[in-house]
Amino acid sequence: MGRRRWRDGAGTLVVGGETGGAGVRVPLEIAGSYRARAKGLLGRDSVDGAMLLSPANSVHTFRMRMPIDVAYLDRRLSVVAVRTMRPGRLGLPRIRARHVLEAEAGAMAGWGVRVGIRVEVEVVGG
């Protein structure tokens, strides 16, 4: 499998769909450019669904207005760690992480995102 590169845009995050079930489908914003990754969720009061930062292996919550859930994904989109971060924090880099998912605090538990599961990303128009 080659290096996966996404462009800025929209998509759908599918959690738990690998066992033949439909899984949970979540609206997804994709931040693939340096500019989009640097901005991330800064300045927002909420997020509809999740944001994928790629490539990335760490995040910070300086200047954020809300606590967020952060899931670190490896190159196969398997979750290697999940953390909830309050505003004003610096997350430690994860060695195996290649992508980072961000969402409002508490959302990922409701979607079933936890260490060891694999998620899928469906790109709109791609």
PDB file of N, CA, C and O in Angstrom, residues 2-55:
ATOM      1  N   GLY A   2       0.727   2.141  -0.967  1.00  0.00           N
ATOM      2  CA  GLY A   2       1.535   3.344  -1.051  1.00  0.00           C
ATOM      3  C   GLY A   2       1.083   4.386  -0.047  1.00  0.00           C
ATOM      4  O   GLY A   2       0.128   4.189   0.699  1.00  0.00           O
ATOM      5  N   ARG A   3       1.794   5.490  -0.030  1.00  0.00           N
ATOM      6  CA  ARG A   3       1.423   6.580   0.871  1.00  0.00           C
ATOM      7  C   ARG A   3       0.092   7.164   0.469  1.00  0.00           C
ATOM      8  O   ARG A   3      -0.121   7.511  -0.691  1.00  0.00           O
ATOM      9  N   ARG A   4      -0.781   7.270   1.413  1.00  0.00           N
ATOM     10  CA  ARG A   4      -2.113   7.814   1.166  1.00  0.00           C
ATOM     11  C   ARG A   4      -2.064   9.323   1.360  1.00  0.00           C
ATOM     12  O   ARG A   4      -1.626   9.807   2.382  1.00  0.00           O
ATOM     13  N   ARG A   5      -2.506  10.090   0.356  1.00  0.00           N
ATOM     14  CA  ARG A   5      -2.542  11.544   0.438  1.00  0.00           C
ATOM     15  C   ARG A   5      -3.946  12.010   0.109  1.00  0.00           C
ATOM     16  O   ARG A   5      -4.499  11.643  -0.921  1.00  0.00           O
ATOM     17  N   TRP A   6      -4.496  12.791   0.992  1.00  0.00           N
ATOM     18  CA  TRP A   6      -5.816  13.357   0.750  1.00  0.00           C
ATOM     19  C   TRP A   6      -5.700  14.834   0.451  1.00  0.00           C
ATOM     20  O   TRP A   6      -4.808  15.508   0.943  1.00  0.00           O
ATOM     21  N   ARG A   7      -6.629  15.341  -0.327  1.00  0.00           N
ATOM     22  CA  ARG A   7      -6.738  16.777  -0.587  1.00  0.00           C
ATOM     23  C   ARG A   7      -7.746  17.363   0.385  1.00  0.00           C
ATOM     24  O   ARG A   7      -8.601  16.647   0.908  1.00  0.00           O
ATOM     25  N   ASP A   8      -7.667  18.673   0.597  1.00  0.00           N
ATOM     26  CA  ASP A   8      -8.666  19.345   1.432  1.00  0.00           C
ATOM     27  C   ASP A   8     -10.038  19.095   0.828  1.00  0.00           C
ATOM     28  O   ASP A   8     -10.210  19.140  -0.391  1.00  0.00           O
ATOM     29  N   GLY A   9     -11.013  18.837   1.678  1.00  0.00           N
ATOM     30  CA  GLY A   9     -12.354  18.608   1.168  1.00  0.00           C
ATOM     31  C   GLY A   9     -13.240  17.932   2.188  1.00  0.00           C
ATOM     32  O   GLY A   9     -13.008  18.005   3.393  1.00  0.00           O
ATOM     33  N   ALA A  10     -14.241  17.248   1.678  1.00  0.00           N
ATOM     34  CA  ALA A  10     -15.237  16.599   2.528  1.00  0.00           C
ATOM     35  C   ALA A  10     -15.250  15.109   2.270  1.00  0.00           C
ATOM     36  O   ALA A  10     -14.798  14.632   1.231  1.00  0.00           O
ATOM     37  N   GLY A  11     -15.771  14.401   3.241  1.00  0.00           N
ATOM     38  CA  GLY A  11     -15.884  12.965   3.118  1.00  0.00           C
ATOM     39  C   GLY A  11     -16.752  12.407   4.222  1.00  0.00           C
ATOM     40  O   GLY A  11     -17.491  13.138   4.885  1.00  0.00           O
ATOM     41  N   THR A  12     -16.639  11.105   4.407  1.00  0.00           N
ATOM     42  CA  THR A  12     -17.390  10.412   5.452  1.00  0.00           C
ATOM     43  C   THR A  12     -16.425   9.485   6.184  1.00  0.00           C
ATOM     44  O   THR A  12     -15.647   8.770   5.557  1.00  0.00           O
ATOM     45  N   LEU A  13     -16.503   9.528   7.503  1.00  0.00           N
ATOM     46  CA  LEU A  13     -15.749   8.610   8.341  1.00  0.00           C
ATOM     47  C   LEU A  13     -16.668   7.441   8.656  1.00  0.00           C
ATOM     48  O   LEU A  13     -17.799   7.649   9.094  1.00  0.00           O
ATOM     49  N   VAL A  14     -16.205   6.219   8.409  1.00  0.00           N
ATOM     50  CA  VAL A  14     -16.995   5.020   8.707  1.00  0.00           C
ATOM     51  C   VAL A  14     -16.302   4.276   9.841  1.00  0.00           C
ATOM     52  O   VAL A  14     -15.149   3.878   9.716  1.00  0.00           O
ATOM     53  N   VAL A  15     -17.022   4.120  10.939  1.00  0.00           N
ATOM     54  CA  VAL A  15     -16.486   3.445  12.119  1.00  0.00           C
ATOM     55  C   VAL A  15     -17.238   2.135  12.309  1.00  0.00           C
ATOM     56  O   VAL A  15     -18.459   2.121  12.394  1.00  0.00           O
ATOM     57  N   GLY A  16     -16.520   1.019  12.350  1.00  0.00           N
ATOM     58  CA  GLY A  16     -17.153  -0.273  12.611  1.00  0.00           C
ATOM     59  C   GLY A  16     -17.842  -0.903  11.434  1.00  0.00           C
ATOM     60  O   GLY A  16     -18.687  -1.763  11.600  1.00  0.00           O
ATOM     61  N   GLY A  17     -17.494  -0.528  10.225  1.00  0.00           N
ATOM     62  CA  GLY A  17     -18.130  -1.107   9.052  1.00  0.00           C
ATOM     63  C   GLY A  17     -17.391  -2.287   8.461  1.00  0.00           C
ATOM     64  O   GLY A  17     -17.832  -2.884   7.503  1.00  0.00           O
ATOM     65  N   GLU A  18     -16.241  -2.681   9.070  1.00  0.00           N
ATOM     66  CA  GLU A  18     -15.420  -3.741   8.476  1.00  0.00           C
ATOM     67  C   GLU A  18     -15.968  -5.144   8.689  1.00  0.00           C
ATOM     68  O   GLU A  18     -15.528  -6.079   8.060  1.00  0.00           O
ATOM     69  N   THR A  19     -16.949  -5.330   9.571  1.00  0.00           N
ATOM     70  CA  THR A  19     -17.473  -6.668   9.821  1.00  0.00           C
ATOM     71  C   THR A  19     -18.706  -6.974   8.985  1.00  0.00           C
ATOM     72  O   THR A  19     -19.457  -7.866   9.299  1.00  0.00           O
ATOM     73  N   GLY A  20     -18.902  -6.214   7.932  1.00  0.00           N
ATOM     74  CA  GLY A  20     -20.040  -6.464   7.067  1.00  0.00           C
ATOM     75  C   GLY A  20     -21.257  -5.624   7.420  1.00  0.00           C
ATOM     76  O   GLY A  20     -22.185  -5.539   6.643  1.00  0.00           O
ATOM     77  N   GLY A  21     -21.244  -4.993   8.597  1.00  0.00           N
ATOM     78  CA  GLY A  21     -22.339  -4.113   8.980  1.00  0.00           C
ATOM     79  C   GLY A  21     -22.159  -2.748   8.360  1.00  0.00           C
ATOM     80  O   GLY A  21     -21.138  -2.437   7.755  1.00  0.00           O
ATOM     81  N   ALA A  22     -23.158  -1.913   8.528  1.00  0.00           N
ATOM     82  CA  ALA A  22     -23.113  -0.577   7.946  1.00  0.00           C
ATOM     83  C   ALA A  22     -22.145   0.332   8.688  1.00  0.00           C
ATOM     84  O   ALA A  22     -21.546   1.216   8.109  1.00  0.00           O
ATOM     85  N   GLY A  23     -21.980   0.119   9.991  1.00  0.00           N
ATOM     86  CA  GLY A  23     -21.102   0.967  10.774  1.00  0.00           C
ATOM     87  C   GLY A  23     -21.716   2.330  11.021  1.00  0.00           C
ATOM     88  O   GLY A  23     -22.782   2.666  10.523  1.00  0.00           O
ATOM     89  N   VAL A  24     -21.015   3.134  11.781  1.00  0.00           N
ATOM     90  CA  VAL A  24     -21.435   4.499  12.065  1.00  0.00           C
ATOM     91  C   VAL A  24     -20.808   5.398  11.018  1.00  0.00           C
ATOM     92  O   VAL A  24     -19.605   5.335  10.767  1.00  0.00           O
ATOM     93  N   ARG A  25     -21.622   6.240  10.387  1.00  0.00           N
ATOM     94  CA  ARG A  25     -21.146   7.151   9.347  1.00  0.00           C
ATOM     95  C   ARG A  25     -21.170   8.570   9.897  1.00  0.00           C
ATOM     96  O   ARG A  25     -22.199   9.022  10.369  1.00  0.00           O
ATOM     97  N   VAL A  26     -20.032   9.231   9.809  1.00  0.00           N
ATOM     98  CA  VAL A  26     -19.864  10.559  10.399  1.00  0.00           C
ATOM     99  C   VAL A  26     -19.375  11.529   9.325  1.00  0.00           C
ATOM    100  O   VAL A  26     -18.438  11.208   8.586  1.00  0.00           O
ATOM    101  N   PRO A  27     -19.991  12.731   9.235  1.00  0.00           N
ATOM    102  CA  PRO A  27     -19.466  13.733   8.293  1.00  0.00           C
ATOM    103  C   PRO A  27     -18.010  14.054   8.632  1.00  0.00           C
ATOM    104  O   PRO A  27     -17.650  14.154   9.803  1.00  0.00           O
ATOM    105  N   LEU A  28     -17.193  14.228   7.606  1.00  0.00           N
ATOM    106  CA  LEU A  28     -15.753  14.402   7.809  1.00  0.00           C
ATOM    107  C   LEU A  28     -15.229  15.554   6.968  1.00  0.00           C
ATOM    108  O   LEU A  28     -15.545  15.657   5.779  1.00  0.00           O
ATOM    109  N   GLU A  29     -14.447  16.416   7.594  1.00  0.00           N
ATOM    110  CA  GLU A  29     -13.686  17.438   6.874  1.00  0.00           C
ATOM    111  C   GLU A  29     -12.267  16.904   6.761  1.00  0.00           C
ATOM    112  O   GLU A  29     -11.715  16.401   7.738  1.00  0.00           O
ATOM    113  N   ILE A  30     -11.666  17.024   5.588  1.00  0.00           N
ATOM    114  CA  ILE A  30     -10.317  16.539   5.376  1.00  0.00           C
ATOM    115  C   ILE A  30      -9.369  17.726   5.219  1.00  0.00           C
ATOM    116  O   ILE A  30      -9.606  18.605   4.387  1.00  0.00           O
ATOM    117  N   ALA A  31      -8.341  17.754   6.044  1.00  0.00           N
ATOM    118  CA  ALA A  31      -7.313  18.794   5.985  1.00  0.00           C
ATOM    119  C   ALA A  31      -6.022  18.142   5.520  1.00  0.00           C
ATOM    120  O   ALA A  31      -5.293  17.548   6.314  1.00  0.00           O
ATOM    121  N   GLY A  32      -5.758  18.222   4.224  1.00  0.00           N
ATOM    122  CA  GLY A  32      -4.581  17.585   3.653  1.00  0.00           C
ATOM    123  C   GLY A  32      -3.457  18.550   3.349  1.00  0.00           C
ATOM    124  O   GLY A  32      -2.312  18.152   3.208  1.00  0.00           O
ATOM    125  N   SER A  33      -3.770  19.846   3.254  1.00  0.00           N
ATOM    126  CA  SER A  33      -2.727  20.837   2.970  1.00  0.00           C
ATOM    127  C   SER A  33      -2.157  21.381   4.272  1.00  0.00           C
ATOM    128  O   SER A  33      -2.794  21.313   5.329  1.00  0.00           O
ATOM    129  N   TYR A  34      -0.968  21.934   4.197  1.00  0.00           N
ATOM    130  CA  TYR A  34      -0.337  22.506   5.387  1.00  0.00           C
ATOM    131  C   TYR A  34      -1.233  23.576   6.003  1.00  0.00           C
ATOM    132  O   TYR A  34      -1.434  23.609   7.211  1.00  0.00           O
ATOM    133  N   ARG A  35      -1.772  24.432   5.179  1.00  0.00           N
ATOM    134  CA  ARG A  35      -2.619  25.534   5.671  1.00  0.00           C
ATOM    135  C   ARG A  35      -3.859  25.008   6.395  1.00  0.00           C
ATOM    136  O   ARG A  35      -4.208  25.484   7.468  1.00  0.00           O
ATOM    137  N   ALA A  36      -4.530  24.038   5.816  1.00  0.00           N
ATOM    138  CA  ALA A  36      -5.747  23.482   6.437  1.00  0.00           C
ATOM    139  C   ALA A  36      -5.409  22.745   7.734  1.00  0.00           C
ATOM    140  O   ALA A  36      -6.146  22.834   8.720  1.00  0.00           O
ATOM    141  N   ARG A  37      -4.288  22.019   7.754  1.00  0.00           N
ATOM    142  CA  ARG A  37      -3.876  21.327   8.988  1.00  0.00           C
ATOM    143  C   ARG A  37      -3.522  22.318  10.081  1.00  0.00           C
ATOM    144  O   ARG A  37      -3.847  22.118  11.248  1.00  0.00           O
ATOM    145  N   ALA A  38      -2.826  23.409   9.718  1.00  0.00           N
ATOM    146  CA  ALA A  38      -2.428  24.413  10.705  1.00  0.00           C
ATOM    147  C   ALA A  38      -3.645  25.087  11.327  1.00  0.00           C
ATOM    148  O   ALA A  38      -3.667  25.375  12.518  1.00  0.00           O
ATOM    149  N   LYS A  39      -4.682  25.308  10.538  1.00  0.00           N
ATOM    150  CA  LYS A  39      -5.898  25.940  11.061  1.00  0.00           C
ATOM    151  C   LYS A  39      -6.728  24.943  11.860  1.00  0.00           C
ATOM    152  O   LYS A  39      -7.218  25.259  12.937  1.00  0.00           O
ATOM    153  N   GLY A  40      -6.905  23.755  11.334  1.00  0.00           N
ATOM    154  CA  GLY A  40      -7.672  22.723  12.039  1.00  0.00           C
ATOM    155  C   GLY A  40      -8.992  23.235  12.559  1.00  0.00           C
ATOM    156  O   GLY A  40      -9.778  23.824  11.828  1.00  0.00           O
ATOM    157  N   LEU A  41      -9.245  23.026  13.848  1.00  0.00           N
ATOM    158  CA  LEU A  41     -10.495  23.461  14.469  1.00  0.00           C
ATOM    159  C   LEU A  41     -10.347  24.782  15.220  1.00  0.00           C
ATOM    160  O   LEU A  41     -11.249  25.176  15.956  1.00  0.00           O
ATOM    161  N   LEU A  42      -9.230  25.483  15.026  1.00  0.00           N
ATOM    162  CA  LEU A  42      -8.998  26.734  15.745  1.00  0.00           C
ATOM    163  C   LEU A  42     -10.096  27.755  15.453  1.00  0.00           C
ATOM    164  O   LEU A  42     -10.518  27.919  14.315  1.00  0.00           O
ATOM    165  N   GLY A  43     -10.559  28.404  16.501  1.00  0.00           N
ATOM    166  CA  GLY A  43     -11.552  29.460  16.356  1.00  0.00           C
ATOM    167  C   GLY A  43     -12.982  28.988  16.247  1.00  0.00           C
ATOM    168  O   GLY A  43     -13.894  29.794  16.135  1.00  0.00           O
ATOM    169  N   ARG A  44     -13.219  27.705  16.294  1.00  0.00           N
ATOM    170  CA  ARG A  44     -14.588  27.182  16.172  1.00  0.00           C
ATOM    171  C   ARG A  44     -15.195  26.930  17.548  1.00  0.00           C
ATOM    172  O   ARG A  44     -14.493  26.600  18.497  1.00  0.00           O
ATOM    173  N   ASP A  45     -16.499  27.055  17.615  1.00  0.00           N
ATOM    174  CA  ASP A  45     -17.228  26.748  18.847  1.00  0.00           C
ATOM    175  C   ASP A  45     -17.749  25.316  18.836  1.00  0.00           C
ATOM    176  O   ASP A  45     -18.125  24.782  19.873  1.00  0.00           O
ATOM    177  N   SER A  46     -17.828  24.714  17.651  1.00  0.00           N
ATOM    178  CA  SER A  46     -18.303  23.341  17.530  1.00  0.00           C
ATOM    179  C   SER A  46     -17.837  22.792  16.186  1.00  0.00           C
ATOM    180  O   SER A  46     -17.330  23.520  15.349  1.00  0.00           O
ATOM    181  N   VAL A  47     -18.034  21.490  16.014  1.00  0.00           N
ATOM    182  CA  VAL A  47     -17.706  20.848  14.746  1.00  0.00           C
ATOM    183  C   VAL A  47     -18.798  19.829  14.448  1.00  0.00           C
ATOM    184  O   VAL A  47     -19.252  19.117  15.335  1.00  0.00           O
ATOM    185  N   ASP A  48     -19.238  19.810  13.194  1.00  0.00           N
ATOM    186  CA  ASP A  48     -20.249  18.848  12.770  1.00  0.00           C
ATOM    187  C   ASP A  48     -19.505  17.614  12.272  1.00  0.00           C
ATOM    188  O   ASP A  48     -18.960  17.608  11.177  1.00  0.00           O
ATOM    189  N   GLY A  49     -19.427  16.583  13.093  1.00  0.00           N
ATOM    190  CA  GLY A  49     -18.709  15.374  12.715  1.00  0.00           C
ATOM    191  C   GLY A  49     -17.279  15.415  13.184  1.00  0.00           C
ATOM    192  O   GLY A  49     -17.002  15.691  14.347  1.00  0.00           O
ATOM    193  N   ALA A  50     -16.332  15.178  12.255  1.00  0.00           N
ATOM    194  CA  ALA A  50     -14.922  15.072  12.623  1.00  0.00           C
ATOM    195  C   ALA A  50     -14.057  15.760  11.577  1.00  0.00           C
ATOM    196  O   ALA A  50     -14.517  16.068  10.476  1.00  0.00           O
ATOM    197  N   MET A  51     -12.794  15.969  11.937  1.00  0.00           N
ATOM    198  CA  MET A  51     -11.807  16.502  11.002  1.00  0.00           C
ATOM    199  C   MET A  51     -10.618  15.547  10.973  1.00  0.00           C
ATOM    200  O   MET A  51     -10.143  15.102  12.019  1.00  0.00           O
ATOM    201  N   LEU A  52     -10.161  15.232   9.761  1.00  0.00           N
ATOM    202  CA  LEU A  52      -8.986  14.388   9.560  1.00  0.00           C
ATOM    203  C   LEU A  52      -7.814  15.271   9.160  1.00  0.00           C
ATOM    204  O   LEU A  52      -7.905  16.009   8.172  1.00  0.00           O
ATOM    205  N   LEU A  53      -6.736  15.215   9.935  1.00  0.00           N
ATOM    206  CA  LEU A  53      -5.500  15.922   9.605  1.00  0.00           C
ATOM    207  C   LEU A  53      -4.520  14.891   9.065  1.00  0.00           C
ATOM    208  O   LEU A  53      -4.216  13.903   9.740  1.00  0.00           O
ATOM    209  N   SER A  54      -4.037  15.117   7.843  1.00  0.00           N
ATOM    210  CA  SER A  54      -3.150  14.134   7.241  1.00  0.00           C
ATOM    211  C   SER A  54      -2.159  14.806   6.299  1.00  0.00           C
ATOM    212  O   SER A  54      -2.574  15.591   5.443  1.00  0.00           O
ATOM    213  N   PRO A  55      -0.878  14.531   6.437  1.00  0.00           N
ATOM    214  CA  PRO A  55      -0.249  13.708   7.459  1.00  0.00           C
ATOM    215  C   PRO A  55      -0.107  14.488   8.764  1.00  0.00           C
ATOM    216  O   PRO A  55       0.074  15.697   8.747  1.00  0.00           O
TER     217      PRO A  55
END
